[in-house]
Structure formats: structure tokens, C-alpha cells
Amino acid sequence: MIKKQHLIDRFISYVTVDTESDPESTTTPSTLKQWDLANALVEELKKIGLQDVTIDKHAYIMATLPSNVTHEVPVIGFIAHFDTTPDFTGANVNPQIIENYDGKDIVLNATQGIILSPDDFDDLLQYKGQTLITTDGTTLLGADDKAGITEIISAMEYLIQHPEIKHGPIRVGFTPDEEIGRGAHLFDVEKFGAEWAYTMDGSQIGELEYENFNAAGAKVTVQGKIVHPGYAKGKMVNSMYIAQEYINSLPPLETPEHTEGREGFFHLHTVHGNVEQTILEYIIRDHDMDHFETRKEMMRQQTSEINAKYAKDVISIEIKDQYYNMREKIAPVMHIVDIAEEAMNAIGITPLIKPIRGGTDGSQLSYKGLPCPNIFAGGHNFHGRYEYIPVESMQKAIEVIVKITTLVSESAL
């Protein structure tokens, strides 16, 4: 398989390029700096020998590894995204390499006292003796999803270097702006031309997912009235107090920090305001569509009740659906999940089949006609300073990709 140092070097070359996306932007990609890595990836795909390498005006990248068998095999694809989340800085990433991890605390930043500890993240103990790549405590790492890109390119490179491994036609796709929910918006499924694909965008080794949240975003606007506080009696309306009423009206235990598995939630992620106006920004998540609709209706109902209390419209809400559970689109073609599960078992990985507590390009792509389960990329603690990835997990992800291609080819005989 691909040599460890080669894999590390490739991954680090990607994560040290700042590709943070911007939800306030109206362009695609949402930030110009995403082009820096996108253009580099195009050149790398050409260099390793892929064909039909293209990048469109929105930075969507596609390439082909032609079949090396004479029988007809379905075209399959592998997809990852190159942007990083705007929730935590991805600029000036300075990765640290921890060889032969001993299971103890890892000092990410001695000056600031930032520690990656198994006392807080017990999954670290799964990787004793392995090589970990961490942050320096001041940025995220970017394994979400530059690990996926590393694995896909490395797998294609390996297949090109080993023509004795038989496979059908393979399509590769890299997208911008997944972290702000737009990764699949302008993805040309017809041009991609695959019968199905896999996003390499999961977390720990073994993850295999074909369910995700139904998702919406909600913007709650509270309107107050500002007057001089010395003469405010009976006149001032403090929007922040009304906003607090609204926050407290939603179930306090149905939040991310109190839920797991298939349990949905309301997540208040941004508050900005003053006496005159306060804006609350929520995300709404649930795997069950009926529960998802109930959550949205609950938020609307609380808005109406507060307006009724004040006998005027002091609060308004705008809700926009973002994506839906891809299970509906995957269920009719479950053999594509079975192939990935078989590939993992064949190389000694125990599949962890579970719902994604989040979203994925695969959801939107599935609804656009490209069924797209999600496979682990190997990272942990995405979107923050405690992010890390075991190099051995990336190596295993590469093996999974290669094995899937051979299984698809063999099953077509």
C-alpha cells in the first residue's frame, strides 16, 4: 500500500492550505482561497495519471481512472470536499506528528496549556502504538475532509501503479463549500456519470453511514424598543429579554449536548443583539421526518404564543430546509452499502453502521440521483483545536477504496 511518509506528506500539503468557507458569501466557491488547493489538486490528479481531469468555474473537480478489464462494470465514484468549516480557524495550520502514541496526554500547545487527553477523549486509547497527526492547539486540523481527498488520490495512485489489480471505471469528485451546506448544490451528476458513489467523509475507522439528519436552519428575529433608561418605564421593550423567553420555551434537554444516536435537537449556535433587536440562529435536526416537521412547527408555535402574550408582533421566524435523510434514496440500492461493508470485513475492519449526526454531500447527491453512502476518513474531533487523525486509519481507508473497486468489478462478471 502507499508508504506512510508519502501519505503524511500529501495530507500535510493539503491541510496547510487555508480553504475556510464563508456562509455569508454568495459566490461559489464562497472564498477565493479555496481555489489555491483546488488548482493544486487538478495538477496532482494529472500528475498521477488520471484522465479527463476537469475543474469548472465553481471549482468542482472531476477526473477518471479508466477500466482495465474487458467486461462491462458499473461506473462508481469517490467524492470528498476541500473546504474547511468557518466555525474554527483553518489558517496557519501547523500539524504535529506523534509517532508510536503511548496512550497519555498530548501537549498541543505548552504556552497556552492546551492538552489533548484520553481523559476527555477516550477514543484516543484505540490508537496506542499508532502515528497520530494533531493540531498545535490554535487551529483545526482539516482532516474534514482533506483526509478524504488524501485517501482518494492515494488509492487512485496505487491502482495506477498496480495494473494487476482489476477494476472498472472510477470517477473522482472534489467539491467546495460542503461545510456551509452547498457542496452538492452545483455538482453536475450527469457529467460525473457514475451509477453510485461514496463520500469519504466519515470519522473514526469503520464508519459506514447511509442515514443522516433531516436539517433546517431557523432565524428568529426579536424586535424591541429603545428609549432612555432613565425614562423607560412602560416604554422600553428589551428584545434580549424576549429572546431569552424564546430560548427557554424550547425543550432544554433536546440540544446537542444532551442527545445521541437518532435523537434530534434544536441548536442555538449564534446570538447577536441589543435592546432594539436580537437575532437568534438555530439549526434543527432529526432523523425522522415526522419529528423534523414537528420541531419546525414547535418553533413557529412558540413565536405565535410570545406575540400573543405581548399583543403585537415582537418576534418573527424564518425557517429554511437544508437537506434530508438520504436513507430514502439508499434503501432501494442497498447493495452499494453491502459492497462497502464486505470491503471492510475483507481487510479486517469491523463496520460501524450508524446514522450520521450531521450532514454530508452524500445526502444532497442522493436526492440529485447519485446514491452516495458515507465511509470513514479516519479523523476525530472535527471542527476544533482537538482534531486529530491516526495515519493508520487513512491507510485502511485507502485499502477500503481499492477493495470496493475490485469487488464491483468481480460482481459484474
Tab-separated table of C-alpha atoms in Angstrom:
chain	number	residue	atom	x	y	z
A	1	MET	CA	0.000	0.000	0.000
A	2	ILE	CA	1.029	3.680	-0.122
A	3	LYS	CA	4.078	4.348	2.083
A	4	LYS	CA	3.273	6.038	5.382
A	5	GLN	CA	5.582	9.017	4.936
A	6	HIS	CA	4.265	9.668	1.428
A	7	LEU	CA	0.756	9.672	2.844
A	8	ILE	CA	1.708	12.017	5.684
A	9	ASP	CA	3.440	14.415	3.307
A	10	ARG	CA	0.427	14.500	0.998
A	11	PHE	CA	-2.018	15.122	3.834
A	12	ILE	CA	0.083	17.887	5.363
A	13	SER	CA	0.457	19.573	1.982
A	14	TYR	CA	-3.346	19.869	1.872
A	15	VAL	CA	-4.119	20.892	5.458
A	16	THR	CA	-1.561	23.689	5.424
A	17	VAL	CA	-3.546	25.421	2.670
A	18	ASP	CA	-6.298	27.613	4.144
A	19	THR	CA	-9.619	26.706	2.498
A	20	GLU	CA	-12.143	28.017	5.030
A	21	SER	CA	-15.562	28.601	3.501
A	22	ASP	CA	-17.840	31.572	4.218
A	23	PRO	CA	-21.604	31.211	4.795
A	24	GLU	CA	-22.152	34.936	4.191
A	25	SER	CA	-20.717	34.803	0.690
A	26	THR	CA	-22.990	34.436	-2.340
A	27	THR	CA	-20.298	33.091	-4.679
A	28	THR	CA	-19.220	29.501	-5.373
A	29	PRO	CA	-16.706	28.773	-4.083
A	30	SER	CA	-17.549	31.051	-1.202
A	31	THR	CA	-13.918	32.096	-0.707
A	32	LEU	CA	-11.209	32.760	-3.274
A	33	LYS	CA	-8.628	30.891	-1.209
A	34	GLN	CA	-10.374	27.588	-1.936
A	35	TRP	CA	-9.040	27.932	-5.476
A	36	ASP	CA	-5.468	27.582	-4.151
A	37	LEU	CA	-5.957	23.965	-3.160
A	38	ALA	CA	-8.430	23.217	-5.954
A	39	ASN	CA	-5.950	24.188	-8.663
A	40	ALA	CA	-3.173	22.230	-6.939
A	41	LEU	CA	-5.395	19.141	-6.793
A	42	VAL	CA	-6.088	19.371	-10.519
A	43	GLU	CA	-2.370	19.335	-11.255
A	44	GLU	CA	-1.802	16.439	-8.882
A	45	LEU	CA	-4.571	14.357	-10.443
A	46	LYS	CA	-2.963	14.876	-13.853
A	47	LYS	CA	0.473	14.077	-12.476
A	48	ILE	CA	-0.510	10.703	-11.036
A	49	GLY	CA	-2.087	9.723	-14.359
A	50	LEU	CA	-5.837	10.225	-14.119
A	51	GLN	CA	-7.712	11.123	-17.286
A	52	ASP	CA	-10.450	13.630	-18.152
A	53	VAL	CA	-9.340	15.917	-15.321
A	54	THR	CA	-11.592	18.990	-15.246
A	55	ILE	CA	-12.341	21.925	-12.994
A	56	ASP	CA	-15.328	24.142	-13.707
A	57	LYS	CA	-15.915	27.813	-12.988
A	58	HIS	CA	-17.182	26.970	-9.493
A	59	ALA	CA	-14.132	24.833	-8.594
A	60	TYR	CA	-15.840	21.434	-8.877
A	61	ILE	CA	-13.158	18.907	-9.818
A	62	MET	CA	-13.743	15.646	-11.667
A	63	ALA	CA	-11.396	13.002	-13.051
A	64	THR	CA	-11.465	9.440	-14.373
A	65	LEU	CA	-9.493	6.256	-13.849
A	66	PRO	CA	-10.468	4.131	-16.863
A	67	SER	CA	-11.403	0.484	-16.537
A	68	ASN	CA	-8.650	-2.089	-17.002
A	69	VAL	CA	-10.987	-5.037	-17.597
A	70	THR	CA	-12.761	-6.127	-20.775
A	71	HIS	CA	-16.159	-6.867	-19.247
A	72	GLU	CA	-18.730	-4.176	-18.520
A	73	VAL	CA	-18.578	-2.782	-14.981
A	74	PRO	CA	-20.756	-0.053	-13.425
A	75	VAL	CA	-19.093	3.340	-13.165
A	76	ILE	CA	-18.609	4.194	-9.497
A	77	GLY	CA	-17.283	7.329	-7.838
A	78	PHE	CA	-15.460	8.598	-4.761
A	79	ILE	CA	-16.115	12.138	-3.510
A	80	ALA	CA	-14.624	14.472	-0.883
A	81	HIS	CA	-14.659	18.205	-0.141
A	82	PHE	CA	-11.699	20.547	0.169
A	83	ASP	CA	-13.164	23.409	2.211
A	84	THR	CA	-12.927	23.602	5.991
A	85	THR	CA	-15.506	24.875	8.454
A	86	PRO	CA	-15.822	28.571	9.296
A	87	ASP	CA	-16.644	27.558	12.887
A	88	PHE	CA	-12.950	27.485	13.835
A	89	THR	CA	-9.922	28.890	12.059
A	90	GLY	CA	-8.145	26.802	9.441
A	91	ALA	CA	-5.457	29.394	8.738
A	92	ASN	CA	-1.810	28.708	9.568
A	93	VAL	CA	-2.373	25.053	10.407
A	94	ASN	CA	0.779	23.635	11.998
A	95	PRO	CA	0.360	19.854	12.259
A	96	GLN	CA	2.216	17.809	14.864
A	97	ILE	CA	3.272	14.209	14.252
A	98	ILE	CA	3.016	11.898	17.260
A	99	GLU	CA	4.754	8.613	16.491
A	100	ASN	CA	4.064	5.436	18.479
A	101	TYR	CA	1.406	7.138	20.624
A	102	ASP	CA	1.765	5.977	24.232
A	103	GLY	CA	-1.832	6.495	25.386
A	104	LYS	CA	-1.005	9.515	27.538
A	105	ASP	CA	-1.773	13.228	27.357
A	106	ILE	CA	-0.548	15.021	24.228
A	107	VAL	CA	0.623	18.598	24.748
A	108	LEU	CA	-0.738	20.518	21.785
A	109	ASN	CA	0.386	23.912	22.976
A	110	ALA	CA	2.574	24.262	26.063
A	111	THR	CA	2.403	28.056	26.092
A	112	GLN	CA	-1.394	28.085	26.216
A	113	GLY	CA	-1.738	24.912	28.274
A	114	ILE	CA	-3.780	23.083	25.618
A	115	ILE	CA	-3.814	19.308	26.149
A	116	LEU	CA	-5.335	16.514	24.081
A	117	SER	CA	-6.097	13.961	26.764
A	118	PRO	CA	-7.676	10.487	26.777
A	119	ASP	CA	-9.392	11.613	29.982
A	120	ASP	CA	-11.519	13.873	27.772
A	121	PHE	CA	-11.353	11.897	24.512
A	122	ASP	CA	-11.164	8.217	25.393
A	123	ASP	CA	-11.209	7.175	21.729
A	124	LEU	CA	-7.506	8.112	21.715
A	125	LEU	CA	-6.789	4.858	23.517
A	126	GLN	CA	-7.851	2.893	20.430
A	127	TYR	CA	-4.729	4.180	18.706
A	128	LYS	CA	-1.931	3.332	21.127
A	129	GLY	CA	1.191	2.481	19.160
A	130	GLN	CA	-0.012	4.304	16.054
A	131	THR	CA	1.078	7.552	14.397
A	132	LEU	CA	-1.226	10.481	15.133
A	133	ILE	CA	-1.390	13.830	13.380
A	134	THR	CA	-2.725	16.606	15.634
A	135	THR	CA	-3.062	20.371	15.631
A	136	ASP	CA	-0.836	22.751	17.584
A	137	GLY	CA	-3.875	23.755	19.638
A	138	THR	CA	-4.542	27.051	17.857
A	139	THR	CA	-6.379	25.876	14.724
A	140	LEU	CA	-8.401	22.967	13.464
A	141	LEU	CA	-6.540	20.287	11.506
A	142	GLY	CA	-8.674	19.974	8.383
A	143	ALA	CA	-8.953	16.190	8.261
A	144	ASP	CA	-12.585	17.010	7.493
A	145	ASP	CA	-12.251	16.432	4.640
A	146	LYS	CA	-8.691	16.685	3.428
A	147	ALA	CA	-8.179	13.182	4.789
A	148	GLY	CA	-10.821	12.012	2.324
A	149	ILE	CA	-9.045	13.764	-0.531
A	150	THR	CA	-5.719	12.250	0.560
A	151	GLU	CA	-7.232	8.777	0.612
A	152	ILE	CA	-8.973	9.022	-2.740
A	153	ILE	CA	-5.940	10.380	-4.574
A	154	SER	CA	-3.652	7.860	-2.875
A	155	ALA	CA	-5.967	4.978	-3.789
A	156	MET	CA	-6.090	6.094	-7.420
A	157	GLU	CA	-2.296	6.423	-7.446
A	158	TYR	CA	-1.964	2.913	-6.043
A	159	LEU	CA	-4.308	1.444	-8.654
A	160	ILE	CA	-2.413	3.176	-11.446
A	161	GLN	CA	0.887	1.821	-10.117
A	162	HIS	CA	-0.587	-1.691	-9.795
A	163	PRO	CA	-2.391	-2.523	-13.050
A	164	GLU	CA	-2.620	-6.153	-11.956
A	165	ILE	CA	-5.466	-5.027	-9.651
A	166	LYS	CA	-8.553	-5.268	-11.838
A	167	HIS	CA	-11.257	-2.628	-11.639
A	168	GLY	CA	-13.939	-0.931	-13.676
A	169	PRO	CA	-14.220	2.777	-14.492
A	170	ILE	CA	-13.814	5.057	-11.478
A	171	ARG	CA	-14.795	8.695	-11.190
A	172	VAL	CA	-13.281	11.094	-8.665
A	173	GLY	CA	-15.003	14.287	-7.497
A	174	PHE	CA	-13.864	17.071	-5.166
A	175	THR	CA	-16.188	19.862	-4.086
A	176	PRO	CA	-16.062	23.288	-2.427
A	177	ASP	CA	-18.308	24.653	0.324
A	178	GLU	CA	-19.582	21.411	1.876
A	179	GLU	CA	-19.099	22.871	5.347
A	180	ILE	CA	-21.672	25.585	4.664
A	181	GLY	CA	-24.169	23.142	3.154
A	182	ARG	CA	-23.541	23.944	-0.508
A	183	GLY	CA	-21.099	21.237	-1.529
A	184	ALA	CA	-23.522	19.434	-3.815
A	185	HIS	CA	-25.558	22.426	-4.984
A	186	LEU	CA	-23.746	22.826	-8.295
A	187	PHE	CA	-22.407	19.286	-8.608
A	188	ASP	CA	-23.178	18.042	-12.125
A	189	VAL	CA	-24.397	14.491	-11.521
A	190	GLU	CA	-24.947	13.844	-15.226
A	191	LYS	CA	-21.407	14.941	-16.085
A	192	PHE	CA	-19.995	12.829	-13.253
A	193	GLY	CA	-21.624	9.838	-14.898
A	194	ALA	CA	-21.414	7.335	-12.047
A	195	GLU	CA	-24.102	4.830	-11.161
A	196	TRP	CA	-23.346	5.389	-7.496
A	197	ALA	CA	-20.578	6.892	-5.362
A	198	TYR	CA	-19.145	7.040	-1.852
A	199	THR	CA	-18.202	10.143	0.087
A	200	MET	CA	-15.017	9.608	2.091
A	201	ASP	CA	-16.123	11.996	4.820
A	202	GLY	CA	-16.839	9.964	7.942
A	203	SER	CA	-14.969	9.988	11.220
A	204	GLN	CA	-13.421	7.026	13.036
A	205	ILE	CA	-12.230	3.880	11.332
A	206	GLY	CA	-15.064	1.541	10.351
A	207	GLU	CA	-17.843	4.099	10.000
A	208	LEU	CA	-20.278	3.317	7.203
A	209	GLU	CA	-23.328	5.523	7.027
A	210	TYR	CA	-26.390	5.749	4.836
A	211	GLU	CA	-28.635	7.764	7.151
A	212	ASN	CA	-28.255	11.395	8.144
A	213	PHE	CA	-30.273	14.134	9.773
A	214	ASN	CA	-33.079	15.993	8.119
A	215	ALA	CA	-31.864	19.548	8.544
A	216	ALA	CA	-33.170	23.099	8.619
A	217	GLY	CA	-31.897	26.477	9.688
A	218	ALA	CA	-34.016	28.968	11.617
A	219	LYS	CA	-33.539	32.692	12.093
A	220	VAL	CA	-35.551	34.187	14.938
A	221	THR	CA	-35.740	37.982	14.978
A	222	VAL	CA	-36.915	39.786	18.111
A	223	GLN	CA	-37.839	43.444	17.822
A	224	GLY	CA	-37.612	45.719	20.860
A	225	LYS	CA	-37.870	49.441	21.530
A	226	ILE	CA	-35.030	51.570	22.831
A	227	VAL	CA	-35.662	54.677	24.942
A	228	HIS	CA	-33.567	56.459	27.558
A	229	PRO	CA	-33.288	54.047	30.517
A	230	GLY	CA	-33.984	56.854	32.951
A	231	TYR	CA	-37.440	57.333	31.430
A	232	ALA	CA	-38.095	53.783	30.240
A	233	LYS	CA	-40.974	52.687	32.455
A	234	GLY	CA	-43.867	51.484	30.315
A	235	LYS	CA	-41.997	52.393	27.138
A	236	MET	CA	-38.849	50.326	26.705
A	237	VAL	CA	-39.108	46.835	25.216
A	238	ASN	CA	-35.840	44.933	25.662
A	239	SER	CA	-35.512	42.474	22.798
A	240	MET	CA	-32.870	40.466	24.674
A	241	TYR	CA	-35.304	39.580	27.455
A	242	ILE	CA	-37.900	38.414	24.939
A	243	ALA	CA	-35.217	36.418	23.168
A	244	GLN	CA	-34.439	34.740	26.475
A	245	GLU	CA	-38.109	33.802	26.813
A	246	TYR	CA	-37.996	32.196	23.401
A	247	ILE	CA	-34.816	30.266	24.176
A	248	ASN	CA	-36.338	28.954	27.403
A	249	SER	CA	-39.574	27.938	25.660
A	250	LEU	CA	-37.857	25.128	23.725
A	251	PRO	CA	-37.159	21.735	25.389
A	252	PRO	CA	-33.944	22.248	27.388
A	253	LEU	CA	-32.780	18.638	27.041
A	254	GLU	CA	-33.276	18.486	23.270
A	255	THR	CA	-29.956	20.099	22.485
A	256	PRO	CA	-26.742	18.602	21.022
A	257	GLU	CA	-25.089	18.226	24.410
A	258	HIS	CA	-27.993	16.108	25.704
A	259	THR	CA	-28.727	13.870	22.698
A	260	GLU	CA	-27.171	10.962	20.810
A	261	GLY	CA	-27.946	8.271	18.231
A	262	ARG	CA	-31.150	9.059	16.382
A	263	GLU	CA	-32.272	11.720	18.842
A	264	GLY	CA	-32.893	15.079	17.228
A	265	PHE	CA	-32.282	18.536	18.638
A	266	PHE	CA	-32.584	22.304	18.478
A	267	HIS	CA	-29.184	24.001	18.451
A	268	LEU	CA	-28.833	27.700	19.176
A	269	HIS	CA	-25.458	28.467	17.633
A	270	THR	CA	-25.420	32.262	17.272
A	271	VAL	CA	-26.876	35.181	19.240
A	272	HIS	CA	-26.317	38.823	18.403
A	273	GLY	CA	-28.354	41.735	19.561
A	274	ASN	CA	-29.100	44.732	21.748
A	275	VAL	CA	-32.170	46.337	23.273
A	276	GLU	CA	-33.615	47.272	19.887
A	277	GLN	CA	-33.156	43.945	18.133
A	278	THR	CA	-31.866	40.435	18.888
A	279	ILE	CA	-31.332	37.677	16.357
A	280	LEU	CA	-31.161	34.001	17.309
A	281	GLU	CA	-29.832	31.493	14.784
A	282	TYR	CA	-30.723	27.833	15.202
A	283	ILE	CA	-30.193	24.599	13.388
A	284	ILE	CA	-32.938	21.965	13.615
A	285	ARG	CA	-32.042	18.292	13.232
A	286	ASP	CA	-33.908	14.977	13.314
A	287	HIS	CA	-33.547	11.647	11.514
A	288	ASP	CA	-37.316	11.051	11.496
A	289	MET	CA	-39.181	13.244	9.010
A	290	ASP	CA	-42.350	13.494	11.113
A	291	HIS	CA	-40.334	14.545	14.166
A	292	PHE	CA	-38.428	17.010	11.989
A	293	GLU	CA	-41.671	18.659	10.873
A	294	THR	CA	-42.907	18.709	14.484
A	295	ARG	CA	-39.768	20.529	15.595
A	296	LYS	CA	-40.249	23.229	12.987
A	297	GLU	CA	-43.886	23.626	13.935
A	298	MET	CA	-42.958	23.891	17.628
A	299	MET	CA	-40.654	26.820	16.866
A	300	ARG	CA	-43.396	28.553	14.872
A	301	GLN	CA	-45.911	27.927	17.661
A	302	GLN	CA	-43.631	29.432	20.305
A	303	THR	CA	-43.275	32.502	18.104
A	304	SER	CA	-47.052	32.863	17.907
A	305	GLU	CA	-47.510	32.403	21.650
A	306	ILE	CA	-44.981	35.099	22.524
A	307	ASN	CA	-46.578	37.511	20.072
A	308	ALA	CA	-49.945	36.760	21.659
A	309	LYS	CA	-48.511	37.460	25.113
A	310	TYR	CA	-47.279	40.897	24.060
A	311	ALA	CA	-50.390	41.544	21.917
A	312	LYS	CA	-48.210	42.542	18.970
A	313	ASP	CA	-45.621	41.050	16.642
A	314	VAL	CA	-42.416	41.357	18.618
A	315	ILE	CA	-40.906	38.199	17.198
A	316	SER	CA	-40.702	36.574	13.756
A	317	ILE	CA	-39.153	33.372	12.454
A	318	GLU	CA	-37.778	32.249	9.108
A	319	ILE	CA	-37.093	28.527	8.598
A	320	LYS	CA	-35.323	27.054	5.591
A	321	ASP	CA	-34.827	23.351	4.932
A	322	GLN	CA	-31.208	22.447	4.191
A	323	TYR	CA	-31.073	18.722	3.383
A	324	TYR	CA	-32.891	15.452	4.040
A	325	ASN	CA	-32.150	11.933	5.269
A	326	MET	CA	-30.558	10.017	2.396
A	327	ARG	CA	-31.839	6.660	3.690
A	328	GLU	CA	-34.909	7.060	1.475
A	329	LYS	CA	-32.690	7.112	-1.619
A	330	ILE	CA	-30.191	4.481	-0.466
A	331	ALA	CA	-32.697	1.843	0.686
A	332	PRO	CA	-33.672	0.801	-2.874
A	333	VAL	CA	-29.988	0.196	-3.747
A	334	MET	CA	-28.701	-1.299	-0.512
A	335	HIS	CA	-26.242	-3.475	-2.413
A	336	ILE	CA	-23.940	-0.441	-2.608
A	337	VAL	CA	-23.789	-0.364	1.203
A	338	ASP	CA	-23.311	-4.144	1.264
A	339	ILE	CA	-20.286	-3.815	-1.031
A	340	ALA	CA	-18.644	-1.285	1.276
A	341	GLU	CA	-19.386	-3.486	4.296
A	342	GLU	CA	-17.899	-6.511	2.522
A	343	ALA	CA	-14.796	-4.492	1.640
A	344	MET	CA	-14.250	-3.523	5.264
A	345	ASN	CA	-14.717	-7.070	6.503
A	346	ALA	CA	-12.301	-8.345	3.867
A	347	ILE	CA	-9.458	-6.184	5.180
A	348	GLY	CA	-10.159	-6.809	8.842
A	349	ILE	CA	-12.214	-3.733	9.767
A	350	THR	CA	-15.378	-4.086	11.832
A	351	PRO	CA	-18.027	-1.935	10.098
A	352	LEU	CA	-19.733	0.633	12.329
A	353	ILE	CA	-23.055	1.153	10.602
A	354	LYS	CA	-24.864	4.034	12.242
A	355	PRO	CA	-26.744	7.226	11.404
A	356	ILE	CA	-24.728	10.374	10.814
A	357	ARG	CA	-25.392	13.018	13.425
A	358	GLY	CA	-24.842	15.653	10.809
A	359	GLY	CA	-24.979	16.114	7.092
A	360	THR	CA	-22.921	15.099	4.102
A	361	ASP	CA	-22.641	15.911	0.432
A	362	GLY	CA	-23.915	12.368	0.000
A	363	SER	CA	-27.369	13.386	1.190
A	364	GLN	CA	-27.892	16.069	-1.422
A	365	LEU	CA	-26.200	13.989	-4.115
A	366	SER	CA	-28.505	11.060	-3.332
A	367	TYR	CA	-31.512	13.328	-3.845
A	368	LYS	CA	-29.977	14.543	-7.107
A	369	GLY	CA	-29.861	10.990	-8.433
A	370	LEU	CA	-26.427	9.808	-7.289
A	371	PRO	CA	-26.847	7.373	-4.367
A	372	CYS	CA	-23.932	8.119	-2.091
A	373	PRO	CA	-23.265	6.392	1.266
A	374	ASN	CA	-20.548	7.772	3.522
A	375	ILE	CA	-17.332	5.960	4.511
A	376	PHE	CA	-14.866	6.813	7.276
A	377	ALA	CA	-11.937	9.117	6.569
A	378	GLY	CA	-10.399	8.433	9.979
A	379	GLY	CA	-10.379	11.755	11.814
A	380	HIS	CA	-11.718	12.640	15.246
A	381	ASN	CA	-12.953	15.818	16.961
A	382	PHE	CA	-13.621	17.697	13.730
A	383	HIS	CA	-14.060	21.486	13.658
A	384	GLY	CA	-11.809	22.375	16.546
A	385	ARG	CA	-8.399	22.514	18.186
A	386	TYR	CA	-8.575	18.918	19.456
A	387	GLU	CA	-8.892	17.392	15.989
A	388	TYR	CA	-6.551	14.511	15.209
A	389	ILE	CA	-6.195	11.600	12.811
A	390	PRO	CA	-4.322	8.284	13.003
A	391	VAL	CA	-2.256	7.719	9.864
A	392	GLU	CA	-3.078	4.013	10.036
A	393	SER	CA	-6.784	4.845	9.685
A	394	MET	CA	-6.041	6.721	6.470
A	395	GLN	CA	-4.105	3.716	5.220
A	396	LYS	CA	-7.080	1.479	5.952
A	397	ALA	CA	-9.435	3.894	4.162
A	398	ILE	CA	-7.248	3.591	1.079
A	399	GLU	CA	-7.467	-0.184	1.313
A	400	VAL	CA	-11.264	0.054	1.538
A	401	ILE	CA	-11.436	2.170	-1.622
A	402	VAL	CA	-9.225	-0.264	-3.523
A	403	LYS	CA	-11.207	-3.272	-2.278
A	404	ILE	CA	-14.527	-1.703	-3.263
A	405	THR	CA	-13.280	-1.216	-6.819
A	406	THR	CA	-12.232	-4.865	-7.107
A	407	LEU	CA	-15.474	-6.166	-5.577
A	408	VAL	CA	-17.557	-4.123	-8.024
A	409	SER	CA	-15.514	-5.456	-10.936
A	410	GLU	CA	-15.786	-9.053	-9.741
A	411	SER	CA	-19.531	-8.797	-9.095
A	412	ALA	CA	-20.058	-7.678	-12.708
A	413	LEU	CA	-18.591	-10.888	-14.161
